[in-house]
mmCIF file of the C-alpha atoms, coordinates in Angstrom:
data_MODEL
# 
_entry.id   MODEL 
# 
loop_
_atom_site.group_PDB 
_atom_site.id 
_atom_site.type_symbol 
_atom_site.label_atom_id 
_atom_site.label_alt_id 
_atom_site.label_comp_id 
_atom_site.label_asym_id 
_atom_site.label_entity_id 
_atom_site.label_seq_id 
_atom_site.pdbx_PDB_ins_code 
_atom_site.Cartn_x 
_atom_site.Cartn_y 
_atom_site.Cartn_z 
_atom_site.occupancy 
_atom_site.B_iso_or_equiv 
_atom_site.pdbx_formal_charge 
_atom_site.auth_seq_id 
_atom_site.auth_comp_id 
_atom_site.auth_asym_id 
_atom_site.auth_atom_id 
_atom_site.pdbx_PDB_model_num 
ATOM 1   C CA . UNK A 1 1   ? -8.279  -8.717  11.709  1.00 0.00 ? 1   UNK A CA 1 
ATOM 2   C CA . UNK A 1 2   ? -5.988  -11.760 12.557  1.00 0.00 ? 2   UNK A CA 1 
ATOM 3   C CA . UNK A 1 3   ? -4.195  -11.974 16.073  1.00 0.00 ? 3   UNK A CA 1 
ATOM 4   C CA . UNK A 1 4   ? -0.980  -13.238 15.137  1.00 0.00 ? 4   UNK A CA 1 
ATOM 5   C CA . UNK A 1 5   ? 2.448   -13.707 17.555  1.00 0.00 ? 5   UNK A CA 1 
ATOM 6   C CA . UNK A 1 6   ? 4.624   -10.892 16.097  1.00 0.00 ? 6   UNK A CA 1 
ATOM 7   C CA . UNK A 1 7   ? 8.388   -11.939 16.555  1.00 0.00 ? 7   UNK A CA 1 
ATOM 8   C CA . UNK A 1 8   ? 9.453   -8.127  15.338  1.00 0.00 ? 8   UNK A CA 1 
ATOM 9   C CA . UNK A 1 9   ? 8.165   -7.608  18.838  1.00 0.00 ? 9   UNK A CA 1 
ATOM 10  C CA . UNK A 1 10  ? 7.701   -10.427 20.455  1.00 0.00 ? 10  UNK A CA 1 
ATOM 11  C CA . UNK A 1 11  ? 3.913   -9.509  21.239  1.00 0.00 ? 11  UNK A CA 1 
ATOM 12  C CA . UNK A 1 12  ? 0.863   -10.480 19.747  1.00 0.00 ? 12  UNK A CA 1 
ATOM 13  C CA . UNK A 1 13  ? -0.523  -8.317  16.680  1.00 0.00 ? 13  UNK A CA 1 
ATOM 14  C CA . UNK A 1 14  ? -3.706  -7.504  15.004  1.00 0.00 ? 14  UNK A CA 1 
ATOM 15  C CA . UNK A 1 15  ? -2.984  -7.234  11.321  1.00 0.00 ? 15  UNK A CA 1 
ATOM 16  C CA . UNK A 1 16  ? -5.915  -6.081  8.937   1.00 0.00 ? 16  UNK A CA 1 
ATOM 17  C CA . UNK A 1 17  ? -5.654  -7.260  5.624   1.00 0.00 ? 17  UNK A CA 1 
ATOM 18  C CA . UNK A 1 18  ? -7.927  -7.294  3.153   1.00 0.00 ? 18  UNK A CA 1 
ATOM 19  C CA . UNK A 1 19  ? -8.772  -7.812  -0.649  1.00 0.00 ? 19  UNK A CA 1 
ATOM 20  C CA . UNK A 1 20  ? -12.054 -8.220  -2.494  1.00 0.00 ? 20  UNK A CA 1 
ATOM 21  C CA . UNK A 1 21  ? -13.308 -8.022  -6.127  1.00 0.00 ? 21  UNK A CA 1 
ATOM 22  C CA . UNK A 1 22  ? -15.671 -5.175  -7.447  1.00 0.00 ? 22  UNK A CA 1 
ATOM 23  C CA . UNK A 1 23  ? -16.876 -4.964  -10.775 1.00 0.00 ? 23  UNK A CA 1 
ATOM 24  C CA . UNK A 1 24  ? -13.908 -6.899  -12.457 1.00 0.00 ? 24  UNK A CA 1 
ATOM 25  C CA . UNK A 1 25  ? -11.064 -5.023  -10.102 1.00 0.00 ? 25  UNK A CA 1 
ATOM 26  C CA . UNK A 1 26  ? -9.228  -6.611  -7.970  1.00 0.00 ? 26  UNK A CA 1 
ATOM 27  C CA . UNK A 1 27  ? -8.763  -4.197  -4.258  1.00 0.00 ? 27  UNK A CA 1 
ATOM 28  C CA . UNK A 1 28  ? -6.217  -5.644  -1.838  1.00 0.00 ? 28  UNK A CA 1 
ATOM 29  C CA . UNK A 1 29  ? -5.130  -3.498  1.436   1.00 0.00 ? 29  UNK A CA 1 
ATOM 30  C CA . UNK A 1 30  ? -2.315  -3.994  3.667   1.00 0.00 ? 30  UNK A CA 1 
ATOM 31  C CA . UNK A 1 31  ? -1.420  -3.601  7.254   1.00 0.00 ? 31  UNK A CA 1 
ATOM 32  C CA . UNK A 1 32  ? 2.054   -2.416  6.755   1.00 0.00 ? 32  UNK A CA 1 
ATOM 33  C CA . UNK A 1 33  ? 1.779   0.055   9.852   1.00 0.00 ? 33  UNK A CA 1 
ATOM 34  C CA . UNK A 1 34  ? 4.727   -0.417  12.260  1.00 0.00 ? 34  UNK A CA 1 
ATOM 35  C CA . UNK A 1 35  ? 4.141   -1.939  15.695  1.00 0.00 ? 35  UNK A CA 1 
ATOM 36  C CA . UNK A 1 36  ? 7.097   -0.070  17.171  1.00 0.00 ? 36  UNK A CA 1 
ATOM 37  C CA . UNK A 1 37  ? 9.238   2.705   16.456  1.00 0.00 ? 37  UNK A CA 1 
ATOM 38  C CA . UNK A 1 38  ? 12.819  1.411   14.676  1.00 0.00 ? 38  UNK A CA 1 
ATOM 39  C CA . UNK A 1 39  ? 15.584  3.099   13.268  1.00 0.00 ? 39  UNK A CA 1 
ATOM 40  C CA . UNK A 1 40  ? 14.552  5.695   10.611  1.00 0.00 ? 40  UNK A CA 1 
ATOM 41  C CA . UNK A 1 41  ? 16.432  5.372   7.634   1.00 0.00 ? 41  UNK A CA 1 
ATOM 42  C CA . UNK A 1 42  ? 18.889  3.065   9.126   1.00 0.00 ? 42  UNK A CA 1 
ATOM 43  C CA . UNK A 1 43  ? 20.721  5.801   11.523  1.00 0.00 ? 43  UNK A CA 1 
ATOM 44  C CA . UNK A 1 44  ? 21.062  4.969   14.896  1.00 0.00 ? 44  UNK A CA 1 
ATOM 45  C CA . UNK A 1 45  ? 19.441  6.904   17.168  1.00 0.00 ? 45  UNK A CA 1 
ATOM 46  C CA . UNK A 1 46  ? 16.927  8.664   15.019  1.00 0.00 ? 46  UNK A CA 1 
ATOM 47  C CA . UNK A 1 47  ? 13.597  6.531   15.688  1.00 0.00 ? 47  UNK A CA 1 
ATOM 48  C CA . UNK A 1 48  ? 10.677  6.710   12.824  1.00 0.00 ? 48  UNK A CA 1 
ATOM 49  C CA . UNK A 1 49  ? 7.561   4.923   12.020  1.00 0.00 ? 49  UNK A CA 1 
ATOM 50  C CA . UNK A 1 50  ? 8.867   3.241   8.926   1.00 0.00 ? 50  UNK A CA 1 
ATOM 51  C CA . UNK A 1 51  ? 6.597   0.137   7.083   1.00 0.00 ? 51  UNK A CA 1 
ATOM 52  C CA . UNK A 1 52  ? 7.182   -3.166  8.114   1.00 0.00 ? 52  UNK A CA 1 
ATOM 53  C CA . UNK A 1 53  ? 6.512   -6.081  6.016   1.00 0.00 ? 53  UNK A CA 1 
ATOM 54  C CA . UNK A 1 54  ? 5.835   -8.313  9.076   1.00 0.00 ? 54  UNK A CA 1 
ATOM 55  C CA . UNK A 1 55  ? 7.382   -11.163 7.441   1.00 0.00 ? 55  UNK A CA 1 
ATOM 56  C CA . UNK A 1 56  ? 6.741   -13.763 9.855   1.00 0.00 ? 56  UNK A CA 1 
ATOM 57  C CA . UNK A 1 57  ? 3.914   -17.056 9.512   1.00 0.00 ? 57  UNK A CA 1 
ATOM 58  C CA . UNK A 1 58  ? 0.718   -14.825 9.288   1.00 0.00 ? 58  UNK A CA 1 
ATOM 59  C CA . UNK A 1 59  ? 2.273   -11.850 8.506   1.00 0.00 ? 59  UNK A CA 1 
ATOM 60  C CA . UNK A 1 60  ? 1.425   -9.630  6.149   1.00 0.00 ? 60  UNK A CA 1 
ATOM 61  C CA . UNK A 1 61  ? 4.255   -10.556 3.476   1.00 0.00 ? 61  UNK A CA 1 
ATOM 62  C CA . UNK A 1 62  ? 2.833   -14.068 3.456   1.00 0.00 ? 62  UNK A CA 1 
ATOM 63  C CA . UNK A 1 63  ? -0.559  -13.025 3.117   1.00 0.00 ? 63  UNK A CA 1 
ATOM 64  C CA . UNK A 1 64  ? 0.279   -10.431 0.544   1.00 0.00 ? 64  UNK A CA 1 
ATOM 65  C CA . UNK A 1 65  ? 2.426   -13.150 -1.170  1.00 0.00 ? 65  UNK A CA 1 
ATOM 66  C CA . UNK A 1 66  ? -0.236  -15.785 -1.422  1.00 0.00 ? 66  UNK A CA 1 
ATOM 67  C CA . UNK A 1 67  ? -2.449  -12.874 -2.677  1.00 0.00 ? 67  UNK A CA 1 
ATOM 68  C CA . UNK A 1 68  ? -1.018  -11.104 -5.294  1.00 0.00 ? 68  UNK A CA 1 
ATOM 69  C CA . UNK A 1 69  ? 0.103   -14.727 -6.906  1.00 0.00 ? 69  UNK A CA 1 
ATOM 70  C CA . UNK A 1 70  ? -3.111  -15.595 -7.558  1.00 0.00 ? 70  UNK A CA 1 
ATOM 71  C CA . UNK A 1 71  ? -3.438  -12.802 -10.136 1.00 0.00 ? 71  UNK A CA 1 
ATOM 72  C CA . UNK A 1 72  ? -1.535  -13.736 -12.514 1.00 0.00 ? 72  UNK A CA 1 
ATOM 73  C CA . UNK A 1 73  ? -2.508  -14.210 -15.531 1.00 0.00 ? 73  UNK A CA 1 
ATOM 74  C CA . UNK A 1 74  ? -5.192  -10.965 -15.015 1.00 0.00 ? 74  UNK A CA 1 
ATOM 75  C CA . UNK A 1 75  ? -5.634  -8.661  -17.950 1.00 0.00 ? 75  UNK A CA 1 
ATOM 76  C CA . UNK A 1 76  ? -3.455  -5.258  -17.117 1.00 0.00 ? 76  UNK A CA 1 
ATOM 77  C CA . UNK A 1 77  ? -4.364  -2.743  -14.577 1.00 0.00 ? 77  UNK A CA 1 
ATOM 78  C CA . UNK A 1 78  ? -6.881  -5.429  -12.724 1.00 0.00 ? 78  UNK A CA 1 
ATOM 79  C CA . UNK A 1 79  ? -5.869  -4.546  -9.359  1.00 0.00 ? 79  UNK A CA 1 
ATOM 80  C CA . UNK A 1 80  ? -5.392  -1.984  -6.981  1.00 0.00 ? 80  UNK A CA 1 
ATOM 81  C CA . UNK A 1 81  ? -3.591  -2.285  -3.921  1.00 0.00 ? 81  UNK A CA 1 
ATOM 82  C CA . UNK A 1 82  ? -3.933  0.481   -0.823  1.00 0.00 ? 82  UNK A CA 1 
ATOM 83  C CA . UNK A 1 83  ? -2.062  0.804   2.404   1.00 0.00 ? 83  UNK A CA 1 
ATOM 84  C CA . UNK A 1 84  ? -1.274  3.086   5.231   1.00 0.00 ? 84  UNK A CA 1 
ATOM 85  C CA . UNK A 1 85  ? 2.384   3.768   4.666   1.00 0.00 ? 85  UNK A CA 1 
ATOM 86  C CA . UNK A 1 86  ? 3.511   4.087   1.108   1.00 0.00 ? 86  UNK A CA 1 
ATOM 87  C CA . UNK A 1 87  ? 5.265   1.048   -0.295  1.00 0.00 ? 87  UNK A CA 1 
ATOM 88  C CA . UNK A 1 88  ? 7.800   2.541   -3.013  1.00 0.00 ? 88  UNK A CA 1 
ATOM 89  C CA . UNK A 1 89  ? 8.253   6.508   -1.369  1.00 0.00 ? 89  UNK A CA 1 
ATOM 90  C CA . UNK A 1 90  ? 11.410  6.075   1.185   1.00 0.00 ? 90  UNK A CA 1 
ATOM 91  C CA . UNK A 1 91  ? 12.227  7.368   3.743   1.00 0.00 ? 91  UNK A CA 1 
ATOM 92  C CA . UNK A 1 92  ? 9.151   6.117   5.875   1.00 0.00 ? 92  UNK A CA 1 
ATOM 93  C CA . UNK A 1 93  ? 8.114   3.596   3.272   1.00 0.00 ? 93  UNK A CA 1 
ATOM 94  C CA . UNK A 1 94  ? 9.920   0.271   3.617   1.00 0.00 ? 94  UNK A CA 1 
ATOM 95  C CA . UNK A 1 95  ? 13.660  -0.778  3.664   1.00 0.00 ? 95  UNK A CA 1 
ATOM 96  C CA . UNK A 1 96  ? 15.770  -1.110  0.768   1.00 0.00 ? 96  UNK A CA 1 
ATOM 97  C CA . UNK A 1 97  ? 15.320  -4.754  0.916   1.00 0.00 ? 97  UNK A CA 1 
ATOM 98  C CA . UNK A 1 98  ? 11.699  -4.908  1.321   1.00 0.00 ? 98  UNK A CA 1 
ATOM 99  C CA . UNK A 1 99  ? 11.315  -2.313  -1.639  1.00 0.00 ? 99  UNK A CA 1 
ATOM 100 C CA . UNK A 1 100 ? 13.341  -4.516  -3.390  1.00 0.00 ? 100 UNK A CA 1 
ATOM 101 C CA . UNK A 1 101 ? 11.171  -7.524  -2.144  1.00 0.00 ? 101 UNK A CA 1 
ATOM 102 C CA . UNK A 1 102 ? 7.938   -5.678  -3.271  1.00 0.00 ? 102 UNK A CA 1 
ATOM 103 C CA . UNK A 1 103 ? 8.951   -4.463  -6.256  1.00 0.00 ? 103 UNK A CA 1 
ATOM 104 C CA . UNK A 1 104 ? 9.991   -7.933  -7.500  1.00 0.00 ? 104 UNK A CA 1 
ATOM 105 C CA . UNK A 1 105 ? 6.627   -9.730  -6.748  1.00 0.00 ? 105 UNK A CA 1 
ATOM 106 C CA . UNK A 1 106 ? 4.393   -6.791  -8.260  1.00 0.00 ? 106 UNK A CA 1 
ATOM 107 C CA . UNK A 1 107 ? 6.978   -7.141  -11.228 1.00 0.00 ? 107 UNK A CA 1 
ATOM 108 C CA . UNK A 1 108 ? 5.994   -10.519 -11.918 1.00 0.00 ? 108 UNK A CA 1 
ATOM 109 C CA . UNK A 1 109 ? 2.347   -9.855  -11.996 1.00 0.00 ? 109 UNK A CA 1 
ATOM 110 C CA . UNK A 1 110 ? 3.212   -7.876  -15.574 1.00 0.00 ? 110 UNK A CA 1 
ATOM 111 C CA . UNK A 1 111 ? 1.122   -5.097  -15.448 1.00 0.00 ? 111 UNK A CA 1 
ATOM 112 C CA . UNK A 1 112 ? -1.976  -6.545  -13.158 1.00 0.00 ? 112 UNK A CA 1 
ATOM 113 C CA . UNK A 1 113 ? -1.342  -3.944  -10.690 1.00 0.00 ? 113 UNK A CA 1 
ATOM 114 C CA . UNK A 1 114 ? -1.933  -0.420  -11.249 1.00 0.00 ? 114 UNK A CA 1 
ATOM 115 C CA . UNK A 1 115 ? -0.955  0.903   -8.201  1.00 0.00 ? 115 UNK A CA 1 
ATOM 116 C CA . UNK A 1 116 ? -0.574  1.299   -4.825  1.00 0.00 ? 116 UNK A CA 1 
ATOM 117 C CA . UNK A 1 117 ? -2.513  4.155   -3.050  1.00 0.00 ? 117 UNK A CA 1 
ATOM 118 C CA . UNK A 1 118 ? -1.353  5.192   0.305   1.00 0.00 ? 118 UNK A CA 1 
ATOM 119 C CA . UNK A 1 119 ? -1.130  8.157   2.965   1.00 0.00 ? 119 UNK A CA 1 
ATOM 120 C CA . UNK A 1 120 ? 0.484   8.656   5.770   1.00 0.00 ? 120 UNK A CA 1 
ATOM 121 C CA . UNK A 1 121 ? 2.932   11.444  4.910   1.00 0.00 ? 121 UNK A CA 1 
ATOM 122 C CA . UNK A 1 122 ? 1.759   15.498  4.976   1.00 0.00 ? 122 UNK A CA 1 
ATOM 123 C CA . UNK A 1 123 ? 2.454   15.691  1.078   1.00 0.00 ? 123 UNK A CA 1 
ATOM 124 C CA . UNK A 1 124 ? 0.767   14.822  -1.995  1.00 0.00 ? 124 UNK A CA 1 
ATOM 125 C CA . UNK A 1 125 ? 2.883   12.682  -4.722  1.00 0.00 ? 125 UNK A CA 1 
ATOM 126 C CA . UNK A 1 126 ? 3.645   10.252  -7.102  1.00 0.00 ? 126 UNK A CA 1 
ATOM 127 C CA . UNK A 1 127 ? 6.237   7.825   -6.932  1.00 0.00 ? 127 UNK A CA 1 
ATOM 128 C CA . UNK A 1 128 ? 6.987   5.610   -9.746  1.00 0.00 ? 128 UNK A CA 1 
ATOM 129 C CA . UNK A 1 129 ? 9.368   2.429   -8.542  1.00 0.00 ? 129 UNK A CA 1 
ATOM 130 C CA . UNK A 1 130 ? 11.658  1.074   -10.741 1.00 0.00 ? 130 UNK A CA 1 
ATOM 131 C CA . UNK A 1 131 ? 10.754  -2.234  -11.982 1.00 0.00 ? 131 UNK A CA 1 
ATOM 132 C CA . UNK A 1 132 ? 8.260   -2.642  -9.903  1.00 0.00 ? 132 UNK A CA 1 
ATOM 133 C CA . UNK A 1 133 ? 5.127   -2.347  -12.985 1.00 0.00 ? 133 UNK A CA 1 
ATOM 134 C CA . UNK A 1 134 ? 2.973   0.132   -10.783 1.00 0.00 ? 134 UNK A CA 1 
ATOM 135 C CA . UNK A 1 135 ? 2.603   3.454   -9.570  1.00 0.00 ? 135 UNK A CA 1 
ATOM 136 C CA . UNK A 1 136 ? 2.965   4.773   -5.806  1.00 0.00 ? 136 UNK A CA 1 
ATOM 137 C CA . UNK A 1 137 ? -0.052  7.549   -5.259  1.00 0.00 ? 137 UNK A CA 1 
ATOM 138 C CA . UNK A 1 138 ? 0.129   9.029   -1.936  1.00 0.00 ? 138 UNK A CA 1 
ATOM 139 C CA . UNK A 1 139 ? -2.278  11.917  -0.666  1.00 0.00 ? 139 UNK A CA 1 
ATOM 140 C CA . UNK A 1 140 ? -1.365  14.220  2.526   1.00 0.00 ? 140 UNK A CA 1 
ATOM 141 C CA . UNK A 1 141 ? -2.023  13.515  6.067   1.00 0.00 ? 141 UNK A CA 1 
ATOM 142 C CA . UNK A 1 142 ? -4.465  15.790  7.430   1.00 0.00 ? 142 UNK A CA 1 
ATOM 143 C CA . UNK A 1 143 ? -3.221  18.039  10.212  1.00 0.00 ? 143 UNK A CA 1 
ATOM 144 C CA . UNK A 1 144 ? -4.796  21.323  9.257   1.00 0.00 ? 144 UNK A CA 1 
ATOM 145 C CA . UNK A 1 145 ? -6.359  23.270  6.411   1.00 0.00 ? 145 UNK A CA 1 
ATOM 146 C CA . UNK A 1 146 ? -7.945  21.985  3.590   1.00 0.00 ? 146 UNK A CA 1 
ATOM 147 C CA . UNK A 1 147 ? -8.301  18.241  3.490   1.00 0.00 ? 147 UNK A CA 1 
ATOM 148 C CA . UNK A 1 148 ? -7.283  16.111  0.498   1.00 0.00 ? 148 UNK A CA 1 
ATOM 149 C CA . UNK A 1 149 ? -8.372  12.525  -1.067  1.00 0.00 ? 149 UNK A CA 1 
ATOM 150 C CA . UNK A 1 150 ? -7.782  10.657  -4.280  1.00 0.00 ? 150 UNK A CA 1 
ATOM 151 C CA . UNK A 1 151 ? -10.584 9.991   -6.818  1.00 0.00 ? 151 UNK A CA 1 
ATOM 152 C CA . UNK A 1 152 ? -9.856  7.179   -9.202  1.00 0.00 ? 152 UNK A CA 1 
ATOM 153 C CA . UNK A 1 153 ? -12.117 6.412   -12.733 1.00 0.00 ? 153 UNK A CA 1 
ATOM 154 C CA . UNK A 1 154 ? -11.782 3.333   -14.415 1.00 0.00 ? 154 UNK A CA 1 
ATOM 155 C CA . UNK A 1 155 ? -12.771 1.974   -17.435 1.00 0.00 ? 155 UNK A CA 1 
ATOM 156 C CA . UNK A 1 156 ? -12.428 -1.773  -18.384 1.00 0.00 ? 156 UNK A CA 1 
ATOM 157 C CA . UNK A 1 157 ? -12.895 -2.663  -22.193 1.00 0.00 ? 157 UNK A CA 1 
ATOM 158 C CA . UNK A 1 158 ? -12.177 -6.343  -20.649 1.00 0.00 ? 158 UNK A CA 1 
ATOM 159 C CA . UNK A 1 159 ? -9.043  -6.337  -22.077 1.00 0.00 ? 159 UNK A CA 1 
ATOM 160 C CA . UNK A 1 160 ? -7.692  -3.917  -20.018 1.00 0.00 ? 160 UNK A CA 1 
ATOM 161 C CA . UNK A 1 161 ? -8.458  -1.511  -17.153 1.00 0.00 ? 161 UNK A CA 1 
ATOM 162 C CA . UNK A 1 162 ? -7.527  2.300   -17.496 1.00 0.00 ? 162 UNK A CA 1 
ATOM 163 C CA . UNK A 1 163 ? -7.118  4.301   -14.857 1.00 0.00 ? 163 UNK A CA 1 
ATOM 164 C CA . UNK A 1 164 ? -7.765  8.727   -14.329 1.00 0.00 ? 164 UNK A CA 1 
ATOM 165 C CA . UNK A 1 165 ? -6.387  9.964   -10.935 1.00 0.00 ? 165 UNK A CA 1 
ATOM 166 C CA . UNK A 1 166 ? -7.481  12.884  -9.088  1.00 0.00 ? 166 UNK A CA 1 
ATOM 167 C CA . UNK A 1 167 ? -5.934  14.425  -6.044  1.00 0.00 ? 167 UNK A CA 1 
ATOM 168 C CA . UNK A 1 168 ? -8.940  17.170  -4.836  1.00 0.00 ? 168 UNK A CA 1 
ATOM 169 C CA . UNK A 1 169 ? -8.637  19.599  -2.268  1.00 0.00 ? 169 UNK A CA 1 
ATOM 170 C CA . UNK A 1 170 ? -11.615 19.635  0.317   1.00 0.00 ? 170 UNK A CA 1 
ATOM 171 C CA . UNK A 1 171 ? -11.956 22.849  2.179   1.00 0.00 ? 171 UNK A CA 1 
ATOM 172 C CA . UNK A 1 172 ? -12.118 21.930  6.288   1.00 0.00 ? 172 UNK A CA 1 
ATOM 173 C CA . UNK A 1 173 ? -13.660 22.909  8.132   1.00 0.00 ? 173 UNK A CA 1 
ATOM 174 C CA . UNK A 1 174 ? -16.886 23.202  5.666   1.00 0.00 ? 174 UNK A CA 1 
ATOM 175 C CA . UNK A 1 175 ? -18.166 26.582  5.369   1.00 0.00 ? 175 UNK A CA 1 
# 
């Protein structure tokens, strides 16, 4: 984690970003997770838990920035991002602007990210942003009943990586 001065709030944060490489794939994760509560879908009054890109120096935006750049040139499908809060499925994912922000970088990678895997709604779906070059995966919050999580496959020819998705239903509590 990285202690960083926050000016959203004008506190310090602990963001946790992270990316590594596995067997030829690239995994990044992103702290996206709001430090306060804001305006939900830009309606006074009504308070939410909305992404942030915490665009500030040592943000996450910078980080994700300086990340992401660096794969260009990757064959297609190469990397995988993940983050709390979905990215590209509104409203609790990011603003307008910042979906526009997002969806312009990951755009430019052509293809190099396969998508972005996320929670932190009580739904399963799949959200495909225009122009963005990626796919928005998101499995259910668990509050009760069965629980649910996301299997990927992939298979890299090294050419290209191909993904298979799986959204599986865990029964909870185990019998």
């Amino acid at each position: 984690p990285a202690q960083v001065t926050n000016t959203d709030v004008d506190a310090t944060s602990w963001l946790q970003n992270i990316s590594f490489d596995y067997r030829g794939i690239h995994f990044v994760g992103f702290d996206f997770c709001a430090r306060k509560n804001g305006e939900f879908l830009g309606i006074p009054g009504l308070e939410g838990e909305q992404a942030d890109l915490h665009d500030f120096p040592g943000g996450t935006w910078p980080w994700m920035v300086a990340d992401l750049e660096a794969l260009k040139g990757r064959r297609k499908g190469s990397a995988l991002m993940f983050s709390h809060n979905p990215m590209h499925a509104s409203p609790g994912a990011f603003s307008a602007a910042e979906m526009k922000a997002v969806a312009e970088l990951t755009a430019s990678l052509d293809g190099v990210v396969h998508a972005n895997l996320a929670g932190h709604y009580h739904v399963d779906a799949e959200v495909v942003p225009a122009g963005a070059g990626y796919v928005s995966i998101v499995v259910g919050a668990v509050h009760a009943g069965d629980v649910t999580v996301h299997l990927a496959a992939v298979v890299d020819d090294g050419l290209e990586a191909t993904w298979q998705h799986e959204i599986v239903a865990v029964p909870w509590p185990v019998p």
